[in-house]
């Protein structure tokens, strides 16, 4: 029987009729309900806890004021970190520093003449993997004031007019593509032409694989330019900062008359995991750190960032034959 008292159609079995009756919401008084409806106050069931935005306690910690040091875990005041050239005052951990900030810490005020500033990379291979090279470049260009992973130019460091190239890891991991290679080569060639020493401060994950063979060719190009610079008996100082690896390490970064490094910088060619898998040997403690490589003679000195400028001046004095203490320019107030 259904609500309207009509006879069910002949194709529907009796059970189906019963189900139909129940779904309409009617209760057959002769048929006991399988589940007794709750007798208690139904409101207790219906009331649900509110999930909407409630009263939340706001944490009034302004962003961008403090940075946690990854080494000693101290919260460092950002202003203090900037004043200290991005070095933790507690444990001397060297945080990454941008290329422009580093140049500012080394050259005399307003003495830096940037070269090839507008030069930008081109996606010559139409490279696409997880993201296209074109998109990666666009994202990195939007990020800040860098057109690529190196800034080059000529500046005054103490009494020395010097060709200076500074890499920036924040642009595509400081990778060396055609632009990095070309800018550095032009810097070295210009310095050779003007009889200037060259300082290159590296920070790089290696050759930029988005540019395939073109990035690898930069290794030979920069090395050849440095060979002409050396033939002119002009000094080249290479400074390795965290991290300096792969194609950059295997080319201009290790061709310095003096090779310096910042404390605890990771320096190497392939990553430790690759070396371990290839050699099937346990790697010694401190492998690929500046300190490890100083012990084994690959690098000549470890120089803390705050001392870098004065040490570079001292080395240039020595290499250019300038008498000790013969500085003429006012040291830059860092
Ligand atoms: Zn620290």
mmCIF file of N, CA and C and ligand atoms in Angstrom, residues 69-74 76 88-93 95, ligand 1:
data_model
loop_
_atom_site.group_PDB
_atom_site.id
_atom_site.type_symbol
_atom_site.label_atom_id
_atom_site.label_comp_id
_atom_site.label_asym_id
_atom_site.label_seq_id
_atom_site.Cartn_x
_atom_site.Cartn_y
_atom_site.Cartn_z
ATOM 1 N N UNK A 69 69.106 32.244 13.324
ATOM 2 C CA UNK A 69 70.384 31.758 12.809
ATOM 3 C C UNK A 69 70.327 30.228 12.710
ATOM 4 N N UNK A 70 70.593 29.665 11.523
ATOM 5 C CA UNK A 70 70.494 28.206 11.375
ATOM 6 C C UNK A 70 71.563 27.444 12.153
ATOM 7 N N UNK A 71 72.637 28.140 12.541
ATOM 8 C CA UNK A 71 73.726 27.446 13.231
ATOM 9 C C UNK A 71 73.539 27.455 14.757
ATOM 10 N N UNK A 72 73.346 28.640 15.338
ATOM 11 C CA UNK A 72 73.240 28.713 16.804
ATOM 12 C C UNK A 72 71.803 28.895 17.274
ATOM 13 N N UNK A 73 70.870 29.035 16.325
ATOM 14 C CA UNK A 73 69.433 29.154 16.589
ATOM 15 C C UNK A 73 69.058 30.406 17.385
ATOM 16 N N UNK A 74 69.930 31.380 17.413
ATOM 17 C CA UNK A 74 69.602 32.649 18.062
ATOM 18 C C UNK A 74 68.725 33.464 17.117
ATOM 19 N N UNK A 76 68.182 36.718 15.486
ATOM 20 C CA UNK A 76 69.043 37.884 15.259
ATOM 21 C C UNK A 76 68.197 39.009 14.685
ATOM 22 N N UNK A 88 76.205 36.332 11.687
ATOM 23 C CA UNK A 88 75.637 36.212 13.030
ATOM 24 C C UNK A 88 76.693 36.657 14.051
ATOM 25 N N UNK A 89 76.293 37.586 14.908
ATOM 26 C CA UNK A 89 77.271 38.128 15.867
ATOM 27 C C UNK A 89 77.583 37.123 16.981
ATOM 28 N N UNK A 90 76.692 36.121 17.151
ATOM 29 C CA UNK A 90 76.922 35.134 18.219
ATOM 30 C C UNK A 90 77.902 34.035 17.775
ATOM 31 N N UNK A 91 77.628 33.456 16.581
ATOM 32 C CA UNK A 91 78.416 32.275 16.193
ATOM 33 C C UNK A 91 79.224 32.494 14.908
ATOM 34 N N UNK A 92 79.127 33.689 14.349
ATOM 35 C CA UNK A 92 79.846 34.047 13.112
ATOM 36 C C UNK A 92 79.368 33.253 11.882
ATOM 37 N N UNK A 93 78.137 32.733 11.938
ATOM 38 C CA UNK A 93 77.598 32.078 10.749
ATOM 39 C C UNK A 93 77.426 33.118 9.640
ATOM 40 N N UNK A 95 75.532 34.292 6.642
ATOM 41 C CA UNK A 95 74.286 34.167 5.879
ATOM 42 C C UNK A 95 74.583 34.553 4.416
HETATM 43 ZN ZN1 LIG B 1 74.469 32.184 14.951
#
